[in-house]
Coordinates of C-alpha atoms in Angstrom, one line a residue:
X22 CA -13.8 20.6 3.1
X23 CA -10.9 19.4 0.8
X24 CA -7.4 17.8 1.3
X25 CA -5.7 20.6 1.7
X26 CA -7.8 22.1 4.1
X27 CA -7.1 19.1 6.5
X28 CA -3.5 17.7 6.0
X29 CA -2.2 21.0 4.6
X30 CA 0.6 22.1 7.4
X31 CA 0.5 18.2 8.8
X32 CA 3.2 16.3 8.9
X33 CA 3.1 12.8 6.8
X34 CA 5.2 9.8 6.9
X35 CA 5.2 7.4 4.2
X36 CA 6.8 4.0 3.6
X37 CA 8.1 2.5 0.4
X38 CA 7.9 6.6 -0.9
X39 CA 11.2 6.1 -3.4
X40 CA 8.8 5.0 -5.7
X41 CA 6.2 3.9 -7.4
X42 CA 3.0 5.5 -6.0
X43 CA 4.9 6.2 -3.3
X44 CA 7.0 8.8 -4.5
X45 CA 3.7 10.3 -6.3
X46 CA 2.0 10.5 -2.3
X47 CA 4.4 12.3 -0.6
X48 CA 5.1 14.5 -4.4
X49 CA 1.3 15.6 -3.9
X50 CA 1.7 15.5 -0.1
X51 CA 4.2 18.0 -0.6
X52 CA 2.1 19.9 -3.1
X53 CA -0.6 19.8 -0.2
X54 CA 1.9 21.3 1.8
X55 CA 2.2 18.8 4.0
X56 CA 6.2 18.4 5.9
X57 CA 7.2 14.8 4.3
X58 CA 9.0 11.8 6.2
X59 CA 10.2 9.6 3.5
X60 CA 11.1 6.3 4.1
X61 CA 12.4 3.3 2.4
X62 CA 15.2 0.5 1.9
X63 CA 16.2 2.1 -0.6
X64 CA 18.4 4.8 0.6
X65 CA 19.2 6.4 -2.5
X66 CA 16.2 7.3 -4.3
X67 CA 14.4 8.6 -1.2
X68 CA 17.4 10.9 -0.5
X69 CA 16.7 12.0 -4.4
X70 CA 13.2 12.7 -3.6
X71 CA 14.2 14.9 -0.4
X72 CA 16.7 17.1 -2.7
X73 CA 13.8 17.4 -5.6
X74 CA 10.9 18.5 -3.0
X75 CA 13.4 20.9 -0.5
X76 CA 14.2 22.2 -4.4
X77 CA 10.5 23.0 -4.5
X78 CA 10.7 24.8 -1.0
X79 CA 9.3 22.1 0.6
X80 CA 10.4 20.1 3.8
X81 CA 11.2 16.9 3.5
X82 CA 13.3 14.1 5.3
X83 CA 14.2 11.0 4.0
X84 CA 15.2 7.7 6.3
X85 CA 16.6 4.4 4.8
X86 CA 14.4 2.1 6.8
X87 CA 13.2 -1.8 6.7
X88 CA 9.5 -2.0 7.5
X89 CA 10.3 -5.2 8.2
X90 CA 12.4 -4.3 11.0
X91 CA 10.7 -3.2 13.7
X92 CA 12.8 -1.7 15.9
X93 CA 13.7 0.1 12.9
X94 CA 10.0 1.3 12.3
X95 CA 10.1 1.6 16.1
X96 CA 13.3 4.4 15.5
X97 CA 11.3 6.3 12.3
X98 CA 8.5 7.3 14.7
X99 CA 10.6 8.1 17.4
X100 CA 13.1 10.0 15.3
X101 CA 10.2 11.4 12.9
X102 CA 8.0 13.2 16.8
X103 CA 11.4 14.7 18.0
X104 CA 12.7 16.4 14.8
X105 CA 9.9 16.9 12.8
X106 CA 6.6 16.7 15.1
X107 CA 3.3 15.0 15.2
X108 CA 2.1 12.5 12.7
X109 CA -1.0 13.8 11.3
X110 CA -0.9 10.8 7.8
X111 CA 1.1 7.9 8.6
X112 CA 0.8 6.0 4.7
X113 CA 2.2 2.5 5.4
X114 CA 2.4 1.6 1.6
X115 CA 6.1 -0.5 1.1
X116 CA 5.3 -3.3 -0.3
X117 CA 7.1 -6.4 -3.0
X118 CA 5.0 -9.2 -5.7
X119 CA 6.0 -12.6 -6.5
X120 CA 5.4 -14.5 -9.2
X121 CA 5.1 -18.0 -10.1
X122 CA 2.8 -21.2 -8.4
X123 CA 2.9 -21.1 -5.2
X124 CA 4.6 -24.7 -4.8
X125 CA 7.2 -23.5 -6.9
X126 CA 8.1 -20.2 -4.7
X127 CA 11.1 -20.7 -2.8
X128 CA 10.4 -19.5 1.2
X129 CA 12.5 -16.8 1.6
X130 CA 10.3 -15.2 -1.3
X131 CA 7.7 -16.0 0.8
X132 CA 8.7 -14.7 4.1
X133 CA 9.7 -11.6 1.5
X134 CA 5.9 -11.0 1.0
X135 CA 4.9 -11.3 4.3
X136 CA 7.5 -9.2 6.0
X137 CA 7.1 -6.0 3.6
X138 CA 3.8 -6.8 3.1
X139 CA 1.6 -7.8 5.8
X140 CA 4.2 -7.4 8.9
X141 CA 5.0 -3.5 8.0
X142 CA 1.8 -2.4 7.9
X143 CA 1.6 -4.3 11.5
X144 CA 4.8 -3.0 12.9
X145 CA 4.2 0.6 11.1
X146 CA 0.7 0.5 13.2
X147 CA 2.3 -0.4 15.9
X148 CA 4.9 2.0 16.6
X149 CA 3.1 5.7 15.4
X150 CA -1.0 5.1 16.3
X151 CA 0.0 5.4 20.2
X152 CA 1.6 8.2 19.8
X153 CA -1.4 9.2 17.5
X154 CA -4.0 8.9 20.3
X155 CA -1.7 10.6 22.8
X156 CA -1.7 13.3 20.8
X157 CA -5.4 13.8 20.7
X158 CA -5.4 15.8 17.6
X159 CA -7.0 14.7 14.2
X160 CA -4.8 11.8 12.3
X161 CA -5.2 9.1 9.4
X162 CA -3.8 5.8 8.8
X163 CA -3.8 4.4 5.2
X164 CA -3.0 0.8 4.9
X165 CA -2.3 0.2 1.1
X166 CA -4.2 -3.1 -0.2
X167 CA -4.8 -3.2 -3.6
X168 CA -7.3 -4.0 -5.8
X169 CA -6.0 -7.7 -5.6
X170 CA -7.0 -7.7 -2.2
X171 CA -10.4 -8.3 -3.5
X172 CA -9.8 -10.5 -6.0
X173 CA -8.1 -14.1 -6.7
X174 CA -5.4 -14.0 -8.9
X175 CA -3.5 -17.3 -10.1
X176 CA 0.5 -16.9 -10.3
X177 CA 0.8 -14.1 -8.3
X178 CA -0.7 -16.0 -5.0
X179 CA 1.3 -14.3 -2.4
X180 CA 0.9 -11.2 -2.9
X181 CA -2.8 -11.4 -2.9
X182 CA -2.8 -13.2 -0.1
X183 CA -0.6 -10.3 2.0
X184 CA -2.9 -7.6 0.1
X185 CA -6.1 -9.7 1.6
X186 CA -4.6 -10.0 5.0
X187 CA -3.9 -6.1 5.1
X188 CA -7.2 -4.6 3.8
X189 CA -9.1 -7.2 6.7
X190 CA -5.8 -5.9 9.6
X191 CA -7.3 -2.5 8.4
X192 CA -10.8 -3.6 8.5
X193 CA -10.4 -4.9 11.9
X194 CA -8.0 -2.1 12.9
X195 CA -11.0 0.4 12.0
X196 CA -13.3 -1.1 14.5
X197 CA -10.6 -1.0 17.2
X198 CA -10.2 2.8 17.3
X199 CA -13.7 2.4 17.4
X200 CA -14.2 0.1 20.2
X201 CA -11.6 1.7 22.4
X202 CA -13.0 5.4 21.9
X203 CA -10.6 7.0 20.0
X204 CA -12.1 7.3 16.4
X205 CA -13.2 11.1 16.9
X206 CA -9.8 12.4 15.8
X207 CA -8.5 8.5 14.0
X208 CA -9.5 7.8 11.3
X209 CA -8.2 4.9 9.4
X210 CA -8.5 4.0 5.9
X211 CA -7.8 1.6 3.4
X212 CA -6.4 2.0 0.1
X213 CA -7.2 -0.1 -3.1
X214 CA -5.1 1.2 -6.0
X215 CA -5.7 -0.2 -9.5
X216 CA -3.5 0.2 -12.4
X217 CA -1.1 2.6 -10.9
X218 CA 2.8 3.0 -12.5
X219 CA 5.8 1.5 -10.4
X220 CA 8.6 -0.9 -10.4
X221 CA 6.6 -3.1 -8.5
X222 CA 6.9 -5.7 -11.2
X223 CA 10.0 -5.5 -12.4
X224 CA 11.5 -6.0 -8.5
X225 CA 9.0 -8.7 -8.3
X226 CA 10.3 -12.7 -6.7
X227 CA 9.9 -15.4 -9.0
X228 CA 11.3 -19.1 -8.8
X229 CA 14.6 -20.1 -9.4
X230 CA 15.6 -22.4 -11.9
X231 CA 17.0 -24.7 -9.8
X232 CA 14.5 -25.7 -8.0
X233 CA 13.5 -29.7 -9.1
X234 CA 10.0 -28.9 -11.7
X235 CA 10.3 -25.4 -11.3
X236 CA 8.2 -24.0 -14.1
X237 CA 10.5 -20.8 -14.6
X238 CA 8.3 -20.1 -17.7
X239 CA 5.1 -19.4 -15.9
X240 CA 6.1 -16.8 -13.6
X241 CA 8.5 -15.2 -16.5
X242 CA 4.6 -15.2 -18.5
X243 CA 2.8 -13.5 -15.6
X244 CA 5.4 -10.6 -15.3
X245 CA 5.3 -10.3 -18.8
X246 CA 1.4 -9.9 -18.5
X247 CA 1.7 -7.7 -16.1
X248 CA 4.2 -5.5 -17.8
X249 CA 2.2 -4.7 -20.6
X250 CA -0.4 -3.2 -18.7
X251 CA 1.6 -1.0 -16.2
X252 CA 2.2 0.5 -20.1
X253 CA -1.6 1.7 -19.9
X254 CA -1.7 2.3 -15.7
X255 CA -2.4 6.2 -13.9
X256 CA 0.0 8.1 -13.3
X257 CA 1.3 8.0 -9.4
X258 CA 0.6 11.8 -8.7
X259 CA -2.6 11.3 -10.1
X260 CA -3.8 8.2 -8.3
X261 CA -2.2 10.4 -5.4
X262 CA -4.7 13.2 -5.9
X263 CA -7.6 11.4 -5.8
X264 CA -6.3 9.1 -2.8
X265 CA -5.8 12.3 -0.8
X266 CA -9.2 13.9 -1.9
X267 CA -11.4 10.5 -1.2
X268 CA -9.6 11.1 2.0
X269 CA -10.7 13.6 3.0
X270 CA -14.2 13.1 2.3
X271 CA -14.0 10.6 4.6
X272 CA -14.5 7.7 2.9
X273 CA -12.5 3.9 4.4
X274 CA -12.6 2.6 1.5
X275 CA -9.8 5.2 -0.6
X276 CA -10.0 3.6 -4.5
X277 CA -7.7 5.4 -7.0
X278 CA -9.7 3.9 -10.3
X279 CA -13.4 3.3 -8.5
X280 CA -15.0 1.9 -11.3
X281 CA -12.3 -1.4 -12.0
X282 CA -12.3 -1.8 -8.1
X283 CA -15.6 -1.5 -7.8
X284 CA -16.1 -3.6 -10.7
X285 CA -13.3 -6.0 -8.2
X286 CA -15.6 -5.3 -5.2
X287 CA -18.7 -6.4 -6.8
X288 CA -17.6 -9.7 -8.4
X289 CA -16.3 -10.9 -5.4
X290 CA -19.0 -9.8 -3.6
X291 CA -21.4 -12.2 -6.0
X292 CA -19.2 -15.3 -6.2
X293 CA -19.2 -15.2 -1.9
X294 CA -23.0 -13.9 -1.8
X295 CA -23.3 -17.7 -4.1
X296 CA -20.4 -19.5 -3.3
X297 CA -19.4 -19.6 -6.2
X298 CA -15.6 -21.0 -6.6
X299 CA -13.0 -19.4 -8.8
X300 CA -12.5 -19.8 -12.1
X301 CA -10.1 -19.0 -14.3
X302 CA -10.0 -16.5 -17.4
X303 CA -8.0 -15.5 -20.3
X304 CA -5.8 -19.0 -19.8
X305 CA -5.3 -18.3 -16.3
X306 CA -3.9 -14.2 -16.7
X307 CA -5.3 -11.5 -14.6
X308 CA -5.8 -8.1 -16.9
X309 CA -5.8 -5.5 -13.5
X310 CA -2.6 -4.6 -12.3
X311 CA -1.4 -3.6 -8.4
X312 CA -0.1 -0.7 -7.1

């Protein structure tokens, strides 16, 4: 079966749908014939995307939602099931970046990354999965990790930590769904994008010159390096098509650029197998990019 056979006619809920890979996933879900619920803290962005999809003959609802707030995510689930219908696909995508040395990172910036990238996924699972289980119909959960979820990268530690956490959360969730006996209709999948065009680097946090001794130049240099990589990154709509087809074929790890991400996985596995500590490359810069 292909992606249209599986997902067409269903409801997709996408957090962080206002830009980047989230918007690409929403547009492709619409092309497959799904009704889409567009959630983002940027209400204007998802309203514009809703208008675009509706103008193209699709069904879309936009909701401003801060995934850091469990009550807001619970309200998103309540409204979706009440006004749109049972969810066939939940995509926990919302995410932010952070640059700079870990010891220079403002506490507020650390909390922002963890609250959005990790707790946002947890809130999504907690709000939607019990309803999916109760519906007893086939349903999918995609949690957005990253190539950074299988890598070690200097000057992006909060983001990398968060994406390792999302991958572990998703792997554990898969086992728990199996243990509880719901894997006959609940499909949990981990998404690991490589370099996909988005505004995540422009919107990323950095370090403040007000913090004594903070190396602002290092943070800015890493941002510039990631922006340079973005120029050759994958189009979000192309990435979405790849992910939907992989999901339809039943894979657990969904990879936008299989060769690139598999290479990072292999390197990570070999480092763990041989107990090799992380090594700097190219003066500490990382030559891949996240979603």
